[in-house]
Amino acid sequence: MAKFSDVKTQLPGPIAKELLEKRKRYVPKGVSNGVPTFADSAEGALVKDVDGNTFIDFAGAIGTINVGHSHPKVNHAIKEQVDRFIHTGFNVMMYEGYVKLAEKLAHLAPGDHDKQVLFLNSGAEAVENAVKIARKYTKRQAIVSFKRGYHGRTLMTMTMTSKVKPYKYEFGPFAPEVYKAPYPYYYRRPKGMTEADYDEYVLQEFKDFLVGDVAPETIAAVIMEPVQGEGGFVVPNKRFVQGIYELCKQHGILFVADEIQTGFTRTGRYFAIEHFDVVPDLITISKSMGAGVPISGVIGKSEIMDKSEPGELGGTYSGSPLGCSAALAVLDVIEEENLNQRAEKIGKRVIEKFNQLSDRFDCIGDVRGLGAMCAMEIVKDLKTKEPDKKLTNSIISEAGKRGLLLLSAGVFGNVVRILMPIVITDEQLEEGLSIIEESIEAAVENNKKPSLV
Ligand SMILES: Cc1ncc(COP(=O)(O)O)c(C=O)c1O
């Protein structure tokens, strides 16, 4: 019996329907949408739409709402800031929040070296700036990202990103001096190879890549997601991450961890890279950092960060007072509510449930995750592992109808991923997981029906 989710209209409901007409007319379709409705209010892990339907949120605005919607502490900090001033521009007149946040993050980030922090607006902008900072410091130009990686939609970050459709198709030409290196995908590794052997195999491929694709002495930075997000929640082994890190050190290449989706408690740590015992030269952050207020940043070794001259970094709204106030409150909430521990607990329960589901449904080929960054991969056949994007979309759509916001991921679009607020209650979590079970059931049934077209 549902207690939290409550969808009492068809989707879209009558009010959403009217808004949808306007949306179609005035907003380009290039901006995609999930459930066909519009938000009215949100709190914790619940979102209410304009027709009074309530959804449990397993999407968290694509990993942005780890501390929950409208957390009272975050709301209070934002309101207090609004009442004092909204913006002076850090380049015009500085404000305390920026410096306070930089100090906190410099101490929280891995490594006991001196650190500095630059703030920006979006994830892509943080990655763009990490590239600038790395190039300035190393005086090298090449940038290495990984297969299936996602870093944003600006020209540089789109170039660094993998999935052609919809992210890159007909948007070229792309930025020069960007190279894609191999990243393990254990579920799809060659038959008969152990994970350990596969790590060595991919590391050897990386070494070959430094001979065949780009000379190491020309590479400014290697940028890696500690867990691939949009690429399908692929969790690498420590050996792979450390192997790449060692090669970077050997060749004077900066190692950049893109923590935009993995950071701020998602994996049970402030930064996912902490799981791998690696200390990055630079870290990019955004999403859950601001709990919905746009802010991003680059944290890095002071020696590297401080190489740029005054005026070379920044932007009009970069590190806005509202963003800084929200982020300071987010850090307090993570600490006070022990959200890192909570993320681990949630992750364990989700993986347990997904494993039960994979025993029940043949369409679940793989279950994986780190902390509360969990996913299952949907396939047509367990043996061939052929991705089933259609069924994945159908599961997500069935979940929406039942009051659960859910997202897909993966280059083949066949991964169901979970990014719920970490403040979700046990009861809400269980209800959401039951809806996933019902949605798979319904999608599999629909799949059996003959198509009418
Ligand atoms: C790992 C990673 N890097 C960069 C980005 C880009 O962030 P934004 O959409 O804020 O530009 C994302 C967004 O999903 C991401 O997951």
mmCIF file of N, CA, C and O in Angstrom, residues 91-167:
data_model
loop_
_atom_site.group_PDB
_atom_site.id
_atom_site.type_symbol
_atom_site.label_atom_id
_atom_site.label_comp_id
_atom_site.label_asym_id
_atom_site.label_seq_id
_atom_site.Cartn_x
_atom_site.Cartn_y
_atom_site.Cartn_z
ATOM 1 N N ASN A 91 34.627 39.498 -8.375
ATOM 2 C CA ASN A 91 35.692 40.280 -9.016
ATOM 3 C C ASN A 91 35.577 41.768 -8.702
ATOM 4 O O ASN A 91 36.506 42.542 -8.938
ATOM 5 N N VAL A 92 34.399 42.181 -8.210
ATOM 6 C CA VAL A 92 34.185 43.610 -7.942
ATOM 7 C C VAL A 92 34.339 43.883 -6.440
ATOM 8 O O VAL A 92 35.184 44.650 -6.025
ATOM 9 N N MET A 93 33.476 43.242 -5.649
ATOM 10 C CA MET A 93 33.686 43.286 -4.204
ATOM 11 C C MET A 93 33.493 41.892 -3.625
ATOM 12 O O MET A 93 32.452 41.275 -3.802
ATOM 13 N N MET A 94 34.536 41.427 -2.946
ATOM 14 C CA MET A 94 34.525 40.052 -2.424
ATOM 15 C C MET A 94 33.515 39.919 -1.288
ATOM 16 O O MET A 94 33.057 40.906 -0.733
ATOM 17 N N TYR A 95 33.176 38.685 -0.952
ATOM 18 C CA TYR A 95 32.295 38.417 0.183
ATOM 19 C C TYR A 95 32.841 37.200 0.921
ATOM 20 O O TYR A 95 33.536 36.350 0.354
ATOM 21 N N GLU A 96 32.465 37.118 2.201
ATOM 22 C CA GLU A 96 33.057 36.127 3.096
ATOM 23 C C GLU A 96 32.738 34.684 2.684
ATOM 24 O O GLU A 96 33.587 33.793 2.796
ATOM 25 N N GLY A 97 31.489 34.465 2.211
ATOM 26 C CA GLY A 97 31.048 33.100 1.906
ATOM 27 C C GLY A 97 32.002 32.377 0.960
ATOM 28 O O GLY A 97 32.293 31.185 1.143
ATOM 29 N N TYR A 98 32.487 33.073 -0.050
ATOM 30 C CA TYR A 98 33.384 32.481 -1.051
ATOM 31 C C TYR A 98 34.639 31.947 -0.367
ATOM 32 O O TYR A 98 35.057 30.804 -0.573
ATOM 33 N N VAL A 99 35.228 32.785 0.476
ATOM 34 C CA VAL A 99 36.499 32.435 1.113
ATOM 35 C C VAL A 99 36.289 31.329 2.161
ATOM 36 O O VAL A 99 37.091 30.397 2.273
ATOM 37 N N LYS A 100 35.169 31.445 2.889
ATOM 38 C CA LYS A 100 34.862 30.435 3.912
ATOM 39 C C LYS A 100 34.661 29.053 3.278
ATOM 40 O O LYS A 100 35.152 28.042 3.781
ATOM 41 N N LEU A 101 33.956 29.045 2.157
ATOM 42 C CA LEU A 101 33.687 27.776 1.465
ATOM 43 C C LEU A 101 34.992 27.193 0.913
ATOM 44 O O LEU A 101 35.243 25.988 1.010
ATOM 45 N N ALA A 102 35.827 28.081 0.355
ATOM 46 C CA ALA A 102 37.121 27.619 -0.176
ATOM 47 C C ALA A 102 37.942 26.984 0.946
ATOM 48 O O ALA A 102 38.531 25.902 0.776
ATOM 49 N N GLU A 103 37.959 27.625 2.104
ATOM 50 C CA GLU A 103 38.742 27.105 3.238
ATOM 51 C C GLU A 103 38.220 25.716 3.638
ATOM 52 O O GLU A 103 38.988 24.770 3.813
ATOM 53 N N LYS A 104 36.893 25.593 3.750
ATOM 54 C CA LYS A 104 36.305 24.309 4.174
ATOM 55 C C LYS A 104 36.645 23.194 3.186
ATOM 56 O O LYS A 104 37.043 22.098 3.576
ATOM 57 N N LEU A 105 36.462 23.483 1.899
ATOM 58 C CA LEU A 105 36.687 22.443 0.891
ATOM 59 C C LEU A 105 38.164 22.078 0.786
ATOM 60 O O LEU A 105 38.516 20.918 0.572
ATOM 61 N N ALA A 106 39.036 23.084 0.962
ATOM 62 C CA ALA A 106 40.474 22.812 0.911
ATOM 63 C C ALA A 106 40.849 21.818 2.012
ATOM 64 O O ALA A 106 41.705 20.951 1.815
ATOM 65 N N HIS A 107 40.188 21.907 3.160
ATOM 66 C CA HIS A 107 40.502 20.980 4.252
ATOM 67 C C HIS A 107 39.824 19.626 4.074
ATOM 68 O O HIS A 107 40.361 18.608 4.510
ATOM 69 N N LEU A 108 38.657 19.618 3.425
ATOM 70 C CA LEU A 108 37.932 18.348 3.244
ATOM 71 C C LEU A 108 38.514 17.478 2.132
ATOM 72 O O LEU A 108 38.457 16.253 2.201
ATOM 73 N N ALA A 109 39.071 18.106 1.098
ATOM 74 C CA ALA A 109 39.537 17.349 -0.077
ATOM 75 C C ALA A 109 40.760 16.514 0.295
ATOM 76 O O ALA A 109 41.540 16.889 1.165
ATOM 77 N N PRO A 110 40.933 15.375 -0.373
ATOM 78 C CA PRO A 110 42.054 14.489 -0.044
ATOM 79 C C PRO A 110 43.411 15.147 -0.248
ATOM 80 O O PRO A 110 43.573 15.998 -1.129
ATOM 81 N N GLY A 111 44.392 14.746 0.574
ATOM 82 C CA GLY A 111 45.764 15.253 0.444
ATOM 83 C C GLY A 111 46.082 16.284 1.507
ATOM 84 O O GLY A 111 45.225 17.127 1.817
ATOM 85 N N ASP A 112 47.305 16.216 2.063
ATOM 86 C CA ASP A 112 47.625 17.197 3.107
ATOM 87 C C ASP A 112 48.464 18.362 2.582
ATOM 88 O O ASP A 112 49.025 19.130 3.353
ATOM 89 N N HIS A 113 48.564 18.497 1.269
ATOM 90 C CA HIS A 113 49.252 19.643 0.666
ATOM 91 C C HIS A 113 48.343 20.885 0.758
ATOM 92 O O HIS A 113 47.144 20.760 1.028
ATOM 93 N N ASP A 114 48.931 22.063 0.505
ATOM 94 C CA ASP A 114 48.114 23.296 0.452
ATOM 95 C C ASP A 114 47.186 23.236 -0.755
ATOM 96 O O ASP A 114 47.591 22.807 -1.838
ATOM 97 N N LYS A 115 45.950 23.699 -0.528
ATOM 98 C CA LYS A 115 44.980 23.675 -1.634
ATOM 99 C C LYS A 115 44.308 25.035 -1.800
ATOM 100 O O LYS A 115 44.175 25.778 -0.824
ATOM 101 N N GLN A 116 43.870 25.303 -3.023
ATOM 102 C CA GLN A 116 43.056 26.496 -3.292
ATOM 103 C C GLN A 116 41.811 26.059 -4.068
ATOM 104 O O GLN A 116 41.799 24.978 -4.666
ATOM 105 N N VAL A 117 40.799 26.912 -4.033
ATOM 106 C CA VAL A 117 39.541 26.547 -4.685
ATOM 107 C C VAL A 117 39.019 27.719 -5.522
ATOM 108 O O VAL A 117 38.995 28.868 -5.052
ATOM 109 N N LEU A 118 38.626 27.405 -6.739
ATOM 110 C CA LEU A 118 38.017 28.387 -7.646
ATOM 111 C C LEU A 118 36.550 28.002 -7.806
ATOM 112 O O LEU A 118 36.245 26.827 -8.003
ATOM 113 N N PHE A 119 35.646 28.979 -7.724
ATOM 114 C CA PHE A 119 34.230 28.657 -7.885
ATOM 115 C C PHE A 119 33.685 29.158 -9.217
ATOM 116 O O PHE A 119 34.094 30.216 -9.719
ATOM 117 N N LEU A 120 32.728 28.371 -9.753
ATOM 118 C CA LEU A 120 32.115 28.697 -11.041
ATOM 119 C C LEU A 120 30.621 28.420 -10.941
ATOM 120 O O LEU A 120 30.102 28.381 -9.827
ATOM 121 N N ASN A 121 29.970 28.208 -12.062
ATOM 122 C CA ASN A 121 28.502 28.058 -12.028
ATOM 123 C C ASN A 121 27.998 26.641 -12.297
ATOM 124 O O ASN A 121 27.102 26.171 -11.626
ATOM 125 N N SER A 122 28.565 25.998 -13.334
ATOM 126 C CA SER A 122 28.041 24.689 -13.738
ATOM 127 C C SER A 122 29.167 23.665 -13.750
ATOM 128 O O SER A 122 30.359 24.023 -13.715
ATOM 129 N N GLY A 123 28.773 22.404 -13.868
ATOM 130 C CA GLY A 123 29.772 21.345 -13.934
ATOM 131 C C GLY A 123 30.686 21.516 -15.137
ATOM 132 O O GLY A 123 31.908 21.429 -15.027
ATOM 133 N N ALA A 124 30.078 21.767 -16.292
ATOM 134 C CA ALA A 124 30.884 21.909 -17.509
ATOM 135 C C ALA A 124 31.899 23.043 -17.356
ATOM 136 O O ALA A 124 33.054 22.932 -17.773
ATOM 137 N N GLU A 125 31.463 24.119 -16.722
ATOM 138 C CA GLU A 125 32.360 25.260 -16.533
ATOM 139 C C GLU A 125 33.530 24.894 -15.602
ATOM 140 O O GLU A 125 34.657 25.372 -15.784
ATOM 141 N N ALA A 126 33.256 24.051 -14.626
ATOM 142 C CA ALA A 126 34.335 23.604 -13.729
ATOM 143 C C ALA A 126 35.351 22.787 -14.519
ATOM 144 O O ALA A 126 36.568 22.975 -14.383
ATOM 145 N N VAL A 127 34.847 21.889 -15.384
ATOM 146 C CA VAL A 127 35.762 21.064 -16.180
ATOM 147 C C VAL A 127 36.568 21.953 -17.143
ATOM 148 O O VAL A 127 37.786 21.797 -17.286
ATOM 149 N N GLU A 128 35.897 22.897 -17.782
ATOM 150 C CA GLU A 128 36.595 23.834 -18.683
ATOM 151 C C GLU A 128 37.743 24.530 -17.946
ATOM 152 O O GLU A 128 38.837 24.697 -18.471
ATOM 153 N N ASN A 129 37.472 24.935 -16.719
ATOM 154 C CA ASN A 129 38.493 25.654 -15.947
ATOM 155 C C ASN A 129 39.609 24.740 -15.471
ATOM 156 O O ASN A 129 40.762 25.157 -15.393
ATOM 157 N N ALA A 130 39.270 23.485 -15.164
ATOM 158 C CA ALA A 130 40.315 22.527 -14.798
ATOM 159 C C ALA A 130 41.280 22.366 -15.982
ATOM 160 O O ALA A 130 42.497 22.291 -15.801
ATOM 161 N N VAL A 131 40.714 22.346 -17.188
ATOM 162 C CA VAL A 131 41.552 22.236 -18.391
ATOM 163 C C VAL A 131 42.450 23.465 -18.525
ATOM 164 O O VAL A 131 43.660 23.359 -18.753
ATOM 165 N N LYS A 132 41.874 24.645 -18.334
ATOM 166 C CA LYS A 132 42.675 25.877 -18.425
ATOM 167 C C LYS A 132 43.817 25.870 -17.406
ATOM 168 O O LYS A 132 44.967 26.173 -17.715
ATOM 169 N N ILE A 133 43.464 25.515 -16.173
ATOM 170 C CA ILE A 133 44.449 25.536 -15.080
ATOM 171 C C ILE A 133 45.568 24.529 -15.347
ATOM 172 O O ILE A 133 46.756 24.827 -15.161
ATOM 173 N N ALA A 134 45.179 23.341 -15.835
ATOM 174 C CA ALA A 134 46.175 22.297 -16.106
ATOM 175 C C ALA A 134 47.101 22.725 -17.247
ATOM 176 O O ALA A 134 48.313 22.510 -17.204
ATOM 177 N N ARG A 135 46.526 23.341 -18.269
ATOM 178 C CA ARG A 135 47.352 23.769 -19.407
ATOM 179 C C ARG A 135 48.317 24.872 -18.989
ATOM 180 O O ARG A 135 49.478 24.902 -19.379
ATOM 181 N N LYS A 136 47.810 25.794 -18.201
ATOM 182 C CA LYS A 136 48.640 26.915 -17.744
ATOM 183 C C LYS A 136 49.830 26.396 -16.948
ATOM 184 O O LYS A 136 50.954 26.851 -17.101
ATOM 185 N N TYR A 137 49.558 25.432 -16.071
ATOM 186 C CA TYR A 137 50.599 24.947 -15.167
ATOM 187 C C TYR A 137 51.628 24.090 -15.903
ATOM 188 O O TYR A 137 52.830 24.241 -15.702
ATOM 189 N N THR A 138 51.138 23.189 -16.751
ATOM 190 C CA THR A 138 52.059 22.240 -17.392
ATOM 191 C C THR A 138 52.661 22.808 -18.675
ATOM 192 O O THR A 138 53.633 22.267 -19.194
ATOM 193 N N LYS A 139 52.038 23.852 -19.201
ATOM 194 C CA LYS A 139 52.416 24.392 -20.512
ATOM 195 C C LYS A 139 52.312 23.297 -21.592
ATOM 196 O O LYS A 139 53.071 23.252 -22.558
ATOM 197 N N ARG A 140 51.373 22.368 -21.395
ATOM 198 C CA ARG A 140 51.098 21.328 -22.389
ATOM 199 C C ARG A 140 49.648 21.491 -22.843
ATOM 200 O O ARG A 140 48.860 22.112 -22.134
ATOM 201 N N GLN A 141 49.302 20.883 -23.964
ATOM 202 C CA GLN A 141 47.959 21.125 -24.508
ATOM 203 C C GLN A 141 47.004 19.939 -24.469
ATOM 204 O O GLN A 141 45.804 20.116 -24.358
ATOM 205 N N ALA A 142 47.539 18.727 -24.591
ATOM 206 C CA ALA A 142 46.631 17.578 -24.764
ATOM 207 C C ALA A 142 45.855 17.268 -23.482
ATOM 208 O O ALA A 142 46.367 17.425 -22.369
ATOM 209 N N ILE A 143 44.608 16.869 -23.687
ATOM 210 C CA ILE A 143 43.720 16.491 -22.572
ATOM 211 C C ILE A 143 43.212 15.079 -22.863
ATOM 212 O O ILE A 143 42.750 14.798 -23.966
ATOM 213 N N VAL A 144 43.295 14.230 -21.847
ATOM 214 C CA VAL A 144 42.821 12.852 -22.010
ATOM 215 C C VAL A 144 41.591 12.631 -21.138
ATOM 216 O O VAL A 144 41.619 12.899 -19.933
ATOM 217 N N SER A 145 40.509 12.200 -21.774
ATOM 218 C CA SER A 145 39.330 11.758 -21.017
ATOM 219 C C SER A 145 39.143 10.277 -21.357
ATOM 220 O O SER A 145 39.963 9.694 -22.057
ATOM 221 N N PHE A 146 38.069 9.676 -20.869
ATOM 222 C CA PHE A 146 37.922 8.229 -21.037
ATOM 223 C C PHE A 146 36.684 7.861 -21.843
ATOM 224 O O PHE A 146 35.697 8.603 -21.852
ATOM 225 N N LYS A 147 36.746 6.696 -22.459
ATOM 226 C CA LYS A 147 35.587 6.153 -23.162
ATOM 227 C C LYS A 147 34.412 6.079 -22.192
ATOM 228 O O LYS A 147 34.604 5.668 -21.036
ATOM 229 N N ARG A 148 33.247 6.417 -22.668
ATOM 230 C CA ARG A 148 31.999 6.460 -21.879
ATOM 231 C C ARG A 148 31.966 7.593 -20.865
ATOM 232 O O ARG A 148 31.041 7.709 -20.081
ATOM 233 N N GLY A 149 33.007 8.441 -20.849
ATOM 234 C CA GLY A 149 33.030 9.554 -19.901
ATOM 235 C C GLY A 149 32.009 10.623 -20.274
ATOM 236 O O GLY A 149 31.631 10.757 -21.444
ATOM 237 N N TYR A 150 31.576 11.366 -19.263
ATOM 238 C CA TYR A 150 30.690 12.524 -19.522
ATOM 239 C C TYR A 150 31.223 13.706 -18.737
ATOM 240 O O TYR A 150 31.485 13.593 -17.530
ATOM 241 N N HIS A 151 31.383 14.845 -19.423
ATOM 242 C CA HIS A 151 31.926 16.015 -18.735
ATOM 243 C C HIS A 151 31.149 17.292 -19.028
ATOM 244 O O HIS A 151 31.529 18.348 -18.530
ATOM 245 N N GLY A 152 30.099 17.233 -19.856
ATOM 246 C CA GLY A 152 29.286 18.426 -20.067
ATOM 247 C C GLY A 152 28.964 18.673 -21.520
ATOM 248 O O GLY A 152 29.261 17.853 -22.395
ATOM 249 N N ARG A 153 28.349 19.849 -21.752
ATOM 250 C CA ARG A 153 27.808 20.134 -23.083
ATOM 251 C C ARG A 153 28.443 21.336 -23.768
ATOM 252 O O ARG A 153 28.010 21.732 -24.844
ATOM 253 N N THR A 154 29.435 21.988 -23.141
ATOM 254 C CA THR A 154 30.121 23.088 -23.825
ATOM 255 C C THR A 154 31.067 22.486 -24.866
ATOM 256 O O THR A 154 31.288 21.269 -24.859
ATOM 257 N N LEU A 155 31.647 23.321 -25.722
ATOM 258 C CA LEU A 155 32.449 22.759 -26.819
ATOM 259 C C LEU A 155 33.555 21.832 -26.308
ATOM 260 O O LEU A 155 33.721 20.714 -26.785
ATOM 261 N N MET A 156 34.320 22.308 -25.320
ATOM 262 C CA MET A 156 35.433 21.495 -24.814
ATOM 263 C C MET A 156 34.924 20.236 -24.120
ATOM 264 O O MET A 156 35.397 19.131 -24.374
ATOM 265 N N THR A 157 33.938 20.412 -23.237
ATOM 266 C CA THR A 157 33.484 19.256 -22.447
ATOM 267 C C THR A 157 32.683 18.271 -23.312
ATOM 268 O O THR A 157 32.737 17.074 -23.088
ATOM 269 N N MET A 158 31.987 18.804 -24.310
ATOM 270 C CA MET A 158 31.276 17.922 -25.250
ATOM 271 C C MET A 158 32.313 17.086 -26.018
ATOM 272 O O MET A 158 32.098 15.891 -26.276
ATOM 273 N N THR A 159 33.427 17.714 -26.362
ATOM 274 C CA THR A 159 34.487 16.987 -27.062
ATOM 275 C C THR A 159 35.016 15.863 -26.172
ATOM 276 O O THR A 159 35.294 14.759 -26.633
ATOM 277 N N MET A 160 35.143 16.161 -24.881
ATOM 278 C CA MET A 160 35.692 15.171 -23.945
ATOM 279 C C MET A 160 34.683 14.063 -23.626
ATOM 280 O O MET A 160 35.048 13.036 -23.071
ATOM 281 N N THR A 161 33.422 14.310 -23.946
ATOM 282 C CA THR A 161 32.333 13.387 -23.616
ATOM 283 C C THR A 161 32.199 12.312 -24.686
ATOM 284 O O THR A 161 32.577 12.523 -25.832
ATOM 285 N N SER A 162 31.614 11.156 -24.295
ATOM 286 C CA SER A 162 31.605 10.015 -25.221
ATOM 287 C C SER A 162 30.362 9.813 -26.066
ATOM 288 O O SER A 162 30.456 9.619 -27.246
ATOM 289 N N LYS A 163 29.214 9.799 -25.470
ATOM 290 C CA LYS A 163 28.029 9.327 -26.195
ATOM 291 C C LYS A 163 27.723 10.253 -27.379
ATOM 292 O O LYS A 163 27.465 11.449 -27.180
ATOM 293 N N VAL A 164 27.740 9.721 -28.580
ATOM 294 C CA VAL A 164 27.585 10.570 -29.777
ATOM 295 C C VAL A 164 26.172 11.161 -29.839
ATOM 296 O O VAL A 164 25.996 12.366 -29.931
ATOM 297 N N LYS A 165 25.174 10.243 -29.785
ATOM 298 C CA LYS A 165 23.787 10.721 -29.805
ATOM 299 C C LYS A 165 23.235 10.618 -28.402
ATOM 300 O O LYS A 165 23.290 9.542 -27.825
ATOM 301 N N PRO A 166 22.734 11.615 -27.773
ATOM 302 C CA PRO A 166 22.414 12.914 -28.346
ATOM 303 C C PRO A 166 23.464 14.002 -28.082
ATOM 304 O O PRO A 166 23.269 15.132 -28.482
ATOM 305 N N TYR A 167 24.574 13.687 -27.415
ATOM 306 C CA TYR A 167 25.419 14.782 -26.915
ATOM 307 C C TYR A 167 26.240 15.499 -27.983
ATOM 308 O O TYR A 167 26.557 16.666 -27.844
#
